[in-house]
XYZ file of C-alpha atoms in Angstrom:
244
model
C 10.638 13.467 -52.414
C 8.020 11.143 -53.924
C 6.646 10.320 -50.473
C 6.377 14.039 -49.700
C 4.478 14.711 -52.923
C 2.143 11.799 -52.242
C 0.819 13.668 -49.198
C 0.977 17.246 -50.499
C -0.726 16.697 -53.871
C -4.099 15.646 -52.345
C -4.026 18.768 -50.155
C -3.467 20.990 -53.191
C -6.251 19.130 -54.986
C -8.745 20.100 -52.289
C -8.189 23.762 -53.122
C -8.483 23.096 -56.852
C -11.703 21.148 -56.366
C -13.466 24.267 -55.047
C -13.311 25.838 -58.537
C -15.605 25.137 -61.480
C -14.290 23.523 -64.658
C -15.843 21.925 -67.730
C -13.039 19.312 -67.754
C -13.293 16.222 -65.567
C -10.152 14.028 -65.684
C -10.342 10.250 -65.739
C -8.149 7.783 -63.859
C -5.051 7.459 -66.073
C -4.162 4.044 -67.398
C -1.260 2.618 -65.353
C -1.138 -1.073 -66.394
C 2.524 -1.637 -65.378
C 3.044 -4.209 -68.163
C 6.040 -6.522 -67.900
C 6.076 -8.887 -70.903
C 4.429 -9.775 -74.218
C 0.887 -11.112 -73.955
C 0.093 -9.489 -70.625
C -3.359 -7.944 -70.179
C -4.323 -5.356 -67.588
C -7.862 -4.185 -66.895
C -9.366 -2.021 -64.179
C -12.421 -0.189 -62.923
C -12.430 2.831 -60.594
C -15.046 5.110 -59.038
C -14.992 8.320 -57.002
C -17.338 9.540 -54.268
C -18.928 11.887 -56.846
C -19.742 8.939 -59.106
C -17.010 9.505 -61.690
C -16.445 5.972 -63.046
C -13.408 4.995 -65.140
C -12.453 1.777 -66.910
C -8.962 1.008 -68.251
C -7.538 -1.709 -70.459
C -4.039 -2.415 -71.794
C -2.306 -5.178 -73.730
C 1.381 -5.872 -74.349
C 1.750 -6.597 -78.072
C 5.478 -7.265 -77.639
C 8.022 -7.320 -74.817
C 8.299 -3.522 -74.943
C 5.196 -2.143 -76.730
C 1.746 -1.769 -75.182
C -1.606 -0.366 -76.342
C -4.167 1.394 -74.119
C -7.883 2.095 -73.947
C -9.701 4.166 -71.310
C -13.208 5.515 -70.800
C -14.986 7.412 -68.051
C -18.466 8.737 -67.343
C -20.290 10.645 -64.637
C -23.834 11.893 -64.058
C -23.938 13.802 -60.778
C -27.225 15.639 -60.081
C -27.667 18.072 -57.214
C -30.020 20.945 -56.420
C -27.609 23.713 -57.396
C -25.421 21.890 -59.937
C -25.637 18.963 -62.357
C -22.438 17.610 -63.872
C -22.399 15.019 -66.645
C -19.418 13.974 -68.695
C -18.055 11.240 -70.973
C -14.458 10.691 -72.071
C -12.702 8.057 -74.206
C -8.962 7.644 -74.841
C -6.663 5.429 -76.896
C -2.892 5.307 -76.867
C 0.251 3.270 -76.940
C 3.897 3.326 -76.008
C 6.939 1.692 -74.484
C 7.457 -0.278 -71.280
C 10.422 -2.021 -69.692
C 11.426 -3.759 -66.475
C 14.704 -3.072 -64.716
C 16.500 -3.373 -61.397
C 18.376 -6.265 -59.761
C 15.275 -8.494 -59.758
C 13.482 -6.874 -62.725
C 10.802 -5.776 -60.253
C 10.727 -2.112 -61.292
C 8.661 -0.969 -64.269
C 8.858 2.189 -66.390
C 6.217 3.051 -69.015
C 5.982 5.944 -71.480
C 2.662 6.359 -73.309
C 1.077 8.900 -75.634
C -2.467 9.078 -76.929
C -5.549 11.043 -77.914
C -9.068 11.337 -76.581
C -12.515 12.860 -77.031
C -14.763 14.216 -74.296
C -18.185 15.738 -73.696
C -19.425 17.723 -70.675
C -22.876 19.080 -69.782
C -23.084 21.257 -66.674
C -26.100 23.046 -65.223
C -25.846 25.760 -62.555
C -28.927 26.945 -60.648
C -29.369 29.932 -58.336
C -32.245 30.086 -55.852
C -33.829 32.814 -53.770
C -36.108 31.569 -51.002
C -36.206 28.188 -52.783
C -37.360 29.865 -56.005
C -35.207 29.324 -59.096
C -33.941 32.723 -60.281
C -31.163 31.727 -62.686
C -30.308 28.661 -64.752
C -27.102 28.333 -66.782
C -26.400 25.324 -69.001
C -22.861 24.779 -70.302
C -22.277 22.276 -73.110
C -18.799 21.512 -74.397
C -17.119 18.992 -76.693
C -13.345 18.763 -76.557
C -10.423 16.740 -77.816
C -7.243 15.914 -75.944
C -3.708 14.703 -76.497
C -1.626 13.340 -73.647
C 1.853 12.144 -72.760
C 2.512 10.264 -69.537
C 5.278 8.420 -67.715
C 4.406 5.624 -65.244
C 6.743 4.164 -62.647
C 6.132 1.370 -60.173
C 8.107 -1.153 -58.178
C 6.754 -4.667 -57.809
C 8.830 -5.017 -54.674
C 6.027 -5.369 -52.123
C 5.475 -4.523 -48.477
C 2.998 -6.560 -46.451
C -0.146 -5.316 -44.713
C -1.411 -7.809 -42.141
C -5.201 -7.859 -41.708
C -7.232 -10.497 -39.838
C -4.206 -12.769 -39.685
C -3.518 -12.592 -43.431
C -0.686 -10.779 -45.226
C -1.703 -8.572 -48.179
C 1.179 -7.352 -50.398
C 1.234 -3.568 -50.920
C 3.049 -1.655 -53.658
C 3.062 1.921 -54.889
C 3.270 3.738 -58.191
C 3.445 7.179 -59.752
C 2.244 8.591 -63.078
C 3.127 12.025 -64.448
C 0.817 13.167 -67.231
C 0.664 16.226 -69.480
C -2.672 16.733 -71.271
C -3.560 19.335 -73.901
C -7.328 19.936 -74.008
C -8.925 21.928 -76.847
C -12.617 22.784 -77.151
C -14.353 21.842 -80.405
C -17.743 23.274 -79.401
C -18.900 25.430 -76.489
C -22.418 26.707 -75.721
C -23.947 28.509 -72.734
C -27.756 28.398 -72.805
C -27.554 27.441 -76.512
C -25.440 30.502 -77.374
C -22.053 29.895 -79.022
C -19.107 30.907 -76.820
C -15.419 31.535 -77.579
C -13.498 28.266 -77.428
C -10.719 27.727 -74.891
C -7.813 25.357 -74.484
C -5.456 24.491 -71.640
C -2.444 22.365 -70.783
C -2.826 20.323 -67.602
C -0.103 18.780 -65.486
C -1.597 15.777 -63.689
C 0.612 14.009 -61.118
C -0.984 10.745 -59.985
C -0.116 8.459 -57.068
C -1.625 5.028 -56.565
C -1.429 2.320 -53.924
C -2.279 -1.299 -54.727
C -3.110 -4.122 -52.320
C -2.949 -7.622 -53.809
C -5.878 -9.905 -52.984
C -4.297 -12.738 -54.989
C -1.820 -13.153 -57.869
C -4.022 -11.373 -60.420
C -6.441 -9.059 -58.552
C -5.470 -5.885 -56.694
C -7.397 -3.117 -54.966
C -6.188 0.368 -55.964
C -6.500 3.757 -54.270
C -5.676 6.681 -56.573
C -5.054 10.340 -55.698
C -4.253 13.091 -58.139
C -4.129 16.805 -58.699
C -4.908 18.783 -61.842
C -2.781 21.882 -62.448
C -3.648 24.211 -65.343
C -0.688 25.893 -67.018
C -2.871 28.551 -68.678
C -5.281 31.016 -67.070
C -8.722 30.071 -68.375
C -12.257 30.811 -67.150
C -13.993 27.560 -68.139
C -11.282 25.111 -69.255
C -9.582 25.402 -65.878
C -8.081 23.001 -63.330
C -11.105 22.600 -61.101
C -11.358 18.830 -60.609
C -9.051 16.168 -59.183
C -9.056 12.398 -58.675
C -9.806 10.408 -55.505
C -10.947 6.896 -56.436
C -11.128 3.312 -55.269
C -10.876 0.544 -57.839
C -9.941 -2.986 -58.834
C -7.073 -3.901 -61.184
C -6.550 -7.278 -62.881
C -3.216 -8.285 -64.446
C -2.962 -11.576 -66.359
C 0.100 -13.026 -68.070
C 2.810 -10.823 -66.524
C 6.099 -11.707 -64.917
């Protein structure tokens, strides 16, 4: 079932990406901590220029703390999209299985975000309409991460690169604090998003891994602006130090 979802979710995300939304999700923090003192850090970027950084630290053998941030400034002729988002959180992690090579994590946290979007309409290359949307919002999230450190090997150029996979299921509640269109106050909206995430990691050495992340963003409420219009397709690097 998980393998089936890994292929179907990106297809659904392509349809969602055709919509317009003031909310741009970040790459969720999936550190896959395994013991006290372990640190995980990562950086990810999408083709649209949405950059995310993640950090996590295991304060005990079962408790971890998280920090995440993302930013984007995408400028095009008909649409500019800029956003910033920061998150903090914490929760529980554990290893299990015959070789303790499976990891389960449950985290909760809060965040704050800002988006500035400009839409432009042209007629014969003459600007006829300009709409500027400005929104501040806060979020609360709950997520469950699962990964197996049992690795498959990918052989490239005569070298074996270990490959492993992981899944994160996240629920996010986003609430607008401020919303303007062309400097005019607008009614505030909220939404609850279900964000299933799948990632693949290829180990370059014992501490550094390349990560490909795909995700969808499904809105559970019908909203005009705070809708599920953006998804995640990123390439990144993850560093884990001090784990099992």
